[in-house]
mmCIF file of C-alpha atoms in Angstrom:
data_model
loop_
_atom_site.group_PDB
_atom_site.id
_atom_site.type_symbol
_atom_site.label_atom_id
_atom_site.label_comp_id
_atom_site.label_asym_id
_atom_site.label_seq_id
_atom_site.Cartn_x
_atom_site.Cartn_y
_atom_site.Cartn_z
ATOM 1 C CA UNK A 1 -182.122 109.201 -47.394
ATOM 2 C CA UNK A 2 -179.609 106.232 -46.466
ATOM 3 C CA UNK A 3 -179.933 105.017 -42.624
ATOM 4 C CA UNK A 4 -177.427 105.011 -40.131
ATOM 5 C CA UNK A 5 -176.286 101.564 -40.893
ATOM 6 C CA UNK A 6 -176.186 102.217 -44.389
ATOM 7 C CA UNK A 7 -174.038 104.868 -44.339
ATOM 8 C CA UNK A 8 -171.637 102.988 -42.133
ATOM 9 C CA UNK A 9 -171.513 100.155 -44.414
ATOM 10 C CA UNK A 10 -171.018 102.192 -47.548
ATOM 11 C CA UNK A 11 -167.989 104.168 -45.654
ATOM 12 C CA UNK A 12 -166.451 100.903 -44.742
ATOM 13 C CA UNK A 13 -166.817 99.854 -48.407
ATOM 14 C CA UNK A 14 -165.187 102.974 -49.805
ATOM 15 C CA UNK A 15 -162.348 102.620 -47.640
ATOM 16 C CA UNK A 16 -162.012 98.977 -48.787
ATOM 17 C CA UNK A 17 -162.135 100.207 -52.574
ATOM 18 C CA UNK A 18 -160.082 102.889 -51.372
ATOM 19 C CA UNK A 19 -157.349 100.533 -49.957
ATOM 20 C CA UNK A 20 -156.941 98.695 -52.945
ATOM 21 C CA UNK A 21 -156.636 101.881 -54.986
ATOM 22 C CA UNK A 22 -159.967 101.854 -56.915
ATOM 23 C CA UNK A 23 -161.493 105.322 -55.921
ATOM 24 C CA UNK A 24 -159.587 108.386 -54.440
ATOM 25 C CA UNK A 25 -159.208 109.254 -50.505
ATOM 26 C CA UNK A 26 -161.435 112.318 -51.762
ATOM 27 C CA UNK A 27 -164.092 110.683 -53.341
ATOM 28 C CA UNK A 28 -167.198 110.159 -51.362
ATOM 29 C CA UNK A 29 -169.113 106.885 -52.094
ATOM 30 C CA UNK A 30 -172.682 108.371 -52.199
ATOM 31 C CA UNK A 31 -171.410 110.536 -54.779
ATOM 32 C CA UNK A 32 -170.689 107.736 -57.457
ATOM 33 C CA UNK A 33 -172.814 106.403 -60.130
ATOM 34 C CA UNK A 34 -174.887 102.943 -58.572
ATOM 35 C CA UNK A 35 -173.813 101.047 -61.407
ATOM 36 C CA UNK A 36 -169.776 102.107 -61.302
ATOM 37 C CA UNK A 37 -170.152 101.497 -57.301
ATOM 38 C CA UNK A 38 -171.630 98.105 -57.912
ATOM 39 C CA UNK A 39 -168.863 96.566 -60.242
ATOM 40 C CA UNK A 40 -166.500 98.171 -58.030
ATOM 41 C CA UNK A 41 -167.664 96.275 -54.538
ATOM 42 C CA UNK A 42 -168.149 93.113 -56.666
ATOM 43 C CA UNK A 43 -164.491 93.697 -58.359
ATOM 44 C CA UNK A 44 -163.128 93.761 -54.792
ATOM 45 C CA UNK A 45 -164.990 90.842 -53.617
ATOM 46 C CA UNK A 46 -163.793 88.793 -56.577
ATOM 47 C CA UNK A 47 -159.934 89.913 -55.455
ATOM 48 C CA UNK A 48 -160.932 88.701 -51.968
ATOM 49 C CA UNK A 49 -162.214 85.380 -53.777
ATOM 50 C CA UNK A 50 -158.673 85.098 -56.041
ATOM 51 C CA UNK A 51 -156.608 85.812 -53.458
ATOM 52 C CA UNK A 52 -158.242 82.787 -51.090
ATOM 53 C CA UNK A 53 -158.216 80.454 -54.051
ATOM 54 C CA UNK A 54 -154.268 81.372 -54.792
ATOM 55 C CA UNK A 55 -153.745 80.071 -50.796
ATOM 56 C CA UNK A 56 -155.313 77.166 -51.215
ATOM 57 C CA UNK A 57 -153.428 76.253 -53.879
ATOM 58 C CA UNK A 58 -150.356 77.120 -52.205
ATOM 59 C CA UNK A 59 -151.589 74.201 -50.110
ATOM 60 C CA UNK A 60 -152.388 71.854 -52.213
ATOM 61 C CA UNK A 61 -149.557 70.085 -51.014
ATOM 62 C CA UNK A 62 -149.553 70.917 -47.295
ATOM 63 C CA UNK A 63 -150.666 67.784 -45.078
ATOM 64 C CA UNK A 64 -154.043 67.847 -43.179
ATOM 65 C CA UNK A 65 -154.602 71.392 -44.524
ATOM 66 C CA UNK A 66 -158.668 72.417 -45.050
ATOM 67 C CA UNK A 67 -159.261 74.383 -47.797
ATOM 68 C CA UNK A 68 -161.030 77.940 -46.936
ATOM 69 C CA UNK A 69 -163.753 79.623 -49.416
ATOM 70 C CA UNK A 70 -164.923 83.281 -49.017
ATOM 71 C CA UNK A 71 -168.232 83.605 -47.407
ATOM 72 C CA UNK A 72 -170.620 86.318 -48.982
ATOM 73 C CA UNK A 73 -173.789 88.070 -47.949
ATOM 74 C CA UNK A 74 -175.697 90.561 -49.929
ATOM 75 C CA UNK A 75 -176.812 94.145 -48.451
ATOM 76 C CA UNK A 76 -179.959 95.308 -49.843
ATOM 77 C CA UNK A 77 -179.586 99.080 -50.698
ATOM 78 C CA UNK A 78 -182.859 101.220 -50.495
ATOM 79 C CA UNK A 79 -181.070 104.511 -51.716
ATOM 80 C CA UNK A 80 -182.644 104.382 -54.749
ATOM 81 C CA UNK A 81 -186.154 103.283 -54.203
ATOM 82 C CA UNK A 82 -187.171 102.419 -57.853
ATOM 83 C CA UNK A 83 -184.291 100.074 -58.220
ATOM 84 C CA UNK A 84 -182.989 98.832 -55.044
ATOM 85 C CA UNK A 85 -179.359 97.382 -55.290
ATOM 86 C CA UNK A 86 -178.133 94.178 -53.711
ATOM 87 C CA UNK A 87 -173.713 94.836 -52.596
ATOM 88 C CA UNK A 88 -171.746 91.973 -51.651
ATOM 89 C CA UNK A 89 -170.808 91.983 -48.227
ATOM 90 C CA UNK A 90 -168.146 89.832 -47.057
ATOM 91 C CA UNK A 91 -168.880 87.330 -43.842
ATOM 92 C CA UNK A 92 -165.309 85.498 -43.216
ATOM 93 C CA UNK A 93 -163.910 82.774 -44.335
ATOM 94 C CA UNK A 94 -165.823 78.724 -44.103
ATOM 95 C CA UNK A 95 -163.244 75.896 -43.771
ATOM 96 C CA UNK A 96 -164.064 72.526 -45.773
ATOM 97 C CA UNK A 97 -163.927 69.791 -43.569
ATOM 98 C CA UNK A 98 -163.942 67.255 -46.275
ATOM 99 C CA UNK A 99 -161.228 64.257 -45.812
ATOM 100 C CA UNK A 100 -157.907 64.810 -47.564
ATOM 101 C CA UNK A 101 -156.958 61.837 -49.667
ATOM 102 C CA UNK A 102 -154.268 59.604 -46.838
ATOM 103 C CA UNK A 103 -151.040 58.436 -48.328
ATOM 104 C CA UNK A 104 -149.219 55.216 -46.864
ATOM 105 C CA UNK A 105 -145.919 56.440 -45.111
ATOM 106 C CA UNK A 106 -144.974 53.385 -43.122
ATOM 107 C CA UNK A 107 -143.587 56.128 -40.939
ATOM 108 C CA UNK A 108 -144.621 55.019 -37.197
ATOM 109 C CA UNK A 109 -145.337 58.496 -35.936
ATOM 110 C CA UNK A 110 -147.630 59.431 -39.065
ATOM 111 C CA UNK A 111 -151.023 59.303 -37.535
ATOM 112 C CA UNK A 112 -154.233 60.528 -39.516
ATOM 113 C CA UNK A 113 -158.336 60.270 -38.480
ATOM 114 C CA UNK A 114 -160.702 58.553 -40.339
ATOM 115 C CA UNK A 115 -164.587 57.770 -39.692
ATOM 116 C CA UNK A 116 -165.099 61.766 -38.421
ATOM 117 C CA UNK A 117 -164.276 64.420 -40.689
ATOM 118 C CA UNK A 118 -165.043 66.994 -37.744
ATOM 119 C CA UNK A 119 -162.259 65.172 -35.612
ATOM 120 C CA UNK A 120 -158.682 66.352 -34.712
ATOM 121 C CA UNK A 121 -155.706 65.930 -32.950
ATOM 122 C CA UNK A 122 -154.561 69.124 -30.433
ATOM 123 C CA UNK A 123 -151.502 70.482 -30.529
ATOM 124 C CA UNK A 124 -150.121 73.559 -28.336
ATOM 125 C CA UNK A 125 -148.181 76.196 -29.039
ATOM 126 C CA UNK A 126 -146.814 78.412 -25.935
ATOM 127 C CA UNK A 127 -149.797 78.974 -23.930
ATOM 128 C CA UNK A 128 -152.006 78.565 -27.331
ATOM 129 C CA UNK A 129 -153.892 75.407 -28.128
ATOM 130 C CA UNK A 130 -155.139 74.611 -32.044
ATOM 131 C CA UNK A 131 -156.734 71.712 -33.766
ATOM 132 C CA UNK A 132 -154.896 70.201 -36.780
ATOM 133 C CA UNK A 133 -155.646 67.167 -39.241
ATOM 134 C CA UNK A 134 -151.789 67.024 -40.081
ATOM 135 C CA UNK A 135 -150.169 64.061 -38.305
ATOM 136 C CA UNK A 136 -146.926 63.849 -39.687
ATOM 137 C CA UNK A 137 -145.498 63.823 -35.919
ATOM 138 C CA UNK A 138 -141.783 63.705 -34.728
ATOM 139 C CA UNK A 139 -139.629 63.329 -31.536
ATOM 140 C CA UNK A 140 -138.174 66.215 -30.047
ATOM 141 C CA UNK A 141 -134.995 66.181 -28.603
ATOM 142 C CA UNK A 142 -136.451 65.705 -24.896
ATOM 143 C CA UNK A 143 -138.842 62.802 -26.488
ATOM 144 C CA UNK A 144 -141.992 64.953 -26.752
ATOM 145 C CA UNK A 145 -144.510 64.044 -29.489
ATOM 146 C CA UNK A 146 -144.558 67.053 -31.924
ATOM 147 C CA UNK A 147 -145.587 68.400 -34.923
ATOM 148 C CA UNK A 148 -143.022 69.406 -38.304
ATOM 149 C CA UNK A 149 -143.310 72.747 -36.583
ATOM 150 C CA UNK A 150 -142.356 71.941 -33.344
ATOM 151 C CA UNK A 151 -146.399 72.411 -31.852
ATOM 152 C CA UNK A 152 -146.692 69.948 -28.632
ATOM 153 C CA UNK A 153 -149.107 66.774 -29.256
ATOM 154 C CA UNK A 154 -151.319 67.009 -26.265
ATOM 155 C CA UNK A 155 -152.746 63.777 -24.710
ATOM 156 C CA UNK A 156 -156.182 63.170 -23.057
ATOM 157 C CA UNK A 157 -155.077 64.829 -19.880
ATOM 158 C CA UNK A 158 -154.442 68.203 -21.699
ATOM 159 C CA UNK A 159 -150.001 67.768 -21.309
ATOM 160 C CA UNK A 160 -147.621 67.347 -24.055
ATOM 161 C CA UNK A 161 -147.282 62.916 -24.563
ATOM 162 C CA UNK A 162 -143.715 62.066 -24.262
ATOM 163 C CA UNK A 163 -142.265 58.650 -24.941
ATOM 164 C CA UNK A 164 -139.418 58.549 -22.392
ATOM 165 C CA UNK A 165 -137.244 55.242 -23.995
ATOM 166 C CA UNK A 166 -137.738 57.279 -27.943
ATOM 167 C CA UNK A 167 -137.954 53.425 -28.512
ATOM 168 C CA UNK A 168 -138.386 52.299 -32.071
ATOM 169 C CA UNK A 169 -141.171 49.967 -31.309
ATOM 170 C CA UNK A 170 -144.124 52.448 -31.184
ATOM 171 C CA UNK A 171 -148.051 51.368 -31.632
ATOM 172 C CA UNK A 172 -150.786 53.404 -31.520
ATOM 173 C CA UNK A 173 -154.312 51.652 -31.277
ATOM 174 C CA UNK A 174 -156.901 53.084 -33.341
ATOM 175 C CA UNK A 175 -158.690 54.615 -30.047
ATOM 176 C CA UNK A 176 -154.966 56.687 -29.689
ATOM 177 C CA UNK A 177 -153.735 55.058 -27.118
ATOM 178 C CA UNK A 178 -150.039 55.188 -27.247
ATOM 179 C CA UNK A 179 -147.605 52.289 -26.472
ATOM 180 C CA UNK A 180 -143.885 51.948 -26.394
ATOM 181 C CA UNK A 181 -143.404 48.890 -26.889
ATOM 182 C CA UNK A 182 -146.094 46.912 -23.709
ATOM 183 C CA UNK A 183 -146.040 50.040 -21.647
ATOM 184 C CA UNK A 184 -149.188 52.356 -21.892
ATOM 185 C CA UNK A 185 -147.310 56.262 -22.107
ATOM 186 C CA UNK A 186 -150.441 58.208 -23.390
ATOM 187 C CA UNK A 187 -153.411 58.625 -24.752
ATOM 188 C CA UNK A 188 -153.970 61.231 -28.004
ATOM 189 C CA UNK A 189 -156.451 64.024 -26.886
ATOM 190 C CA UNK A 190 -158.997 64.178 -30.597
ATOM 191 C CA UNK A 191 -161.914 66.354 -30.338
ATOM 192 C CA UNK A 192 -164.455 66.990 -32.635
ATOM 193 C CA UNK A 193 -165.895 70.829 -34.184
ATOM 194 C CA UNK A 194 -169.117 71.035 -32.762
ATOM 195 C CA UNK A 195 -171.980 72.400 -35.076
ATOM 196 C CA UNK A 196 -172.369 75.804 -35.506
ATOM 197 C CA UNK A 197 -168.391 76.795 -34.001
ATOM 198 C CA UNK A 198 -166.289 78.585 -36.467
ATOM 199 C CA UNK A 199 -162.943 77.841 -37.073
ATOM 200 C CA UNK A 200 -160.070 80.072 -37.354
ATOM 201 C CA UNK A 201 -156.890 79.047 -39.677
ATOM 202 C CA UNK A 202 -153.463 79.847 -38.063
ATOM 203 C CA UNK A 203 -150.769 79.018 -40.638
ATOM 204 C CA UNK A 204 -149.015 75.316 -40.518
ATOM 205 C CA UNK A 205 -152.421 73.195 -40.830
ATOM 206 C CA UNK A 206 -153.477 74.530 -37.484
ATOM 207 C CA UNK A 207 -156.381 76.305 -36.710
ATOM 208 C CA UNK A 208 -159.022 77.437 -33.789
ATOM 209 C CA UNK A 209 -161.940 76.137 -33.210
ATOM 210 C CA UNK A 210 -164.702 78.472 -30.982
ATOM 211 C CA UNK A 211 -166.633 75.327 -29.625
ATOM 212 C CA UNK A 212 -164.918 71.404 -29.543
ATOM 213 C CA UNK A 213 -165.828 68.563 -27.619
ATOM 214 C CA UNK A 214 -164.743 65.093 -27.115
ATOM 215 C CA UNK A 215 -164.798 63.509 -30.396
ATOM 216 C CA UNK A 216 -166.600 60.316 -30.966
ATOM 217 C CA UNK A 217 -166.738 57.596 -34.225
ATOM 218 C CA UNK A 218 -163.288 58.362 -35.725
ATOM 219 C CA UNK A 219 -160.444 56.008 -35.525
ATOM 220 C CA UNK A 220 -156.673 56.654 -35.810
ATOM 221 C CA UNK A 221 -154.767 55.159 -38.558
ATOM 222 C CA UNK A 222 -150.590 54.620 -37.696
ATOM 223 C CA UNK A 223 -148.153 55.049 -40.757
ATOM 224 C CA UNK A 224 -150.810 57.311 -43.021
ATOM 225 C CA UNK A 225 -150.981 60.737 -43.440
ATOM 226 C CA UNK A 226 -154.145 62.711 -44.691
ATOM 227 C CA UNK A 227 -153.190 65.155 -47.296
ATOM 228 C CA UNK A 228 -155.076 68.331 -48.356
ATOM 229 C CA UNK A 229 -158.357 68.279 -49.414
ATOM 230 C CA UNK A 230 -157.925 70.983 -51.933
ATOM 231 C CA UNK A 231 -158.812 69.807 -55.080
ATOM 232 C CA UNK A 232 -156.249 71.849 -57.607
ATOM 233 C CA UNK A 233 -158.266 71.407 -61.225
ATOM 234 C CA UNK A 234 -161.436 72.651 -59.282
ATOM 235 C CA UNK A 235 -159.232 75.747 -57.614
ATOM 236 C CA UNK A 236 -157.895 76.091 -60.997
ATOM 237 C CA UNK A 237 -161.255 76.383 -62.656
ATOM 238 C CA UNK A 238 -162.712 78.613 -60.374
ATOM 239 C CA UNK A 239 -159.830 80.865 -60.724
ATOM 240 C CA UNK A 240 -160.169 81.100 -64.500
ATOM 241 C CA UNK A 241 -164.091 81.784 -64.315
ATOM 242 C CA UNK A 242 -163.107 84.375 -61.325
ATOM 243 C CA UNK A 243 -160.725 86.356 -63.438
ATOM 244 C CA UNK A 244 -163.207 86.433 -67.091
ATOM 245 C CA UNK A 245 -165.614 87.768 -64.679
ATOM 246 C CA UNK A 246 -163.462 90.372 -63.451
ATOM 247 C CA UNK A 247 -162.951 91.312 -67.015
ATOM 248 C CA UNK A 248 -166.430 91.606 -67.349
ATOM 249 C CA UNK A 249 -166.703 94.303 -64.881
ATOM 250 C CA UNK A 250 -163.951 96.307 -65.800
ATOM 251 C CA UNK A 251 -165.828 96.497 -69.529
ATOM 252 C CA UNK A 252 -169.095 97.138 -67.754
ATOM 253 C CA UNK A 253 -167.151 100.213 -66.100
ATOM 254 C CA UNK A 254 -165.226 101.462 -69.518
ATOM 255 C CA UNK A 255 -168.993 101.259 -71.237
ATOM 256 C CA UNK A 256 -170.480 102.937 -68.200
ATOM 257 C CA UNK A 257 -167.412 105.669 -68.249
ATOM 258 C CA UNK A 258 -167.781 106.104 -72.174
ATOM 259 C CA UNK A 259 -171.743 106.782 -71.242
ATOM 260 C CA UNK A 260 -171.258 109.119 -68.583
ATOM 261 C CA UNK A 261 -168.166 111.197 -70.974
ATOM 262 C CA UNK A 262 -170.852 111.084 -73.362
ATOM 263 C CA UNK A 263 -173.667 112.603 -71.347
ATOM 264 C CA UNK A 264 -171.220 115.648 -70.347
ATOM 265 C CA UNK A 265 -170.355 116.627 -73.585
ATOM 266 C CA UNK A 266 -173.668 116.679 -75.309
ATOM 267 C CA UNK A 267 -174.567 119.005 -71.781
ATOM 268 C CA UNK A 268 -173.927 122.202 -72.703
ATOM 269 C CA UNK A 269 -175.714 121.823 -76.396
ATOM 270 C CA UNK A 270 -178.903 120.951 -75.057
#
């Protein structure tokens, strides 16, 4: 008999399958044949991976975007002691911290980070703070340094960076110090994501990190923008392979359905 955790897991997966229209709302997962249930669970996992790849491809041209990858684990079901079954279980998204290609723009407010792939700029929207590698900054009407989405770029002290003179002569050093002419007007806050911490994407190339610390070993480059680290060709290749896997599972289900139908039709004659 399944344990409480196993029952809850099966019910949770069944709810997911029902939301996608794979099984009816009245069909109990325990009554489903193991081959079909396993194929369905793997198809749901493939659909999630395909959706994530589509999102990566949609952001292939978004500056500073970090590709995401679905993480799965295996759940060992001992409902059938003679042949235990391993079902896929989603463990969330993992962010690829590899740097994207850098493009020189010549714009003095375009900034990028090099030397430390775990280093990020810090921006704020309302009362929330985020980390980002999207360094295509601009000045708003009040002279505040901001992102293209309007988020304030924070300085080392945690306050928004403001360039009061709105000068055309802006210099940013490799350490992140910002000069307007010869006057020091601010210093970029640069943090690094601590090992083992999680990153949660929030759109506009922004992420929330569960744990950060002051960054080391980085350099700020002025007049350069880091692009997305999505490699479109590789993502497309994965999408093609996953689509083929999905079709193969459909064929398995069709063959299993045919087998069960044949068995049912033969039972009255036994």
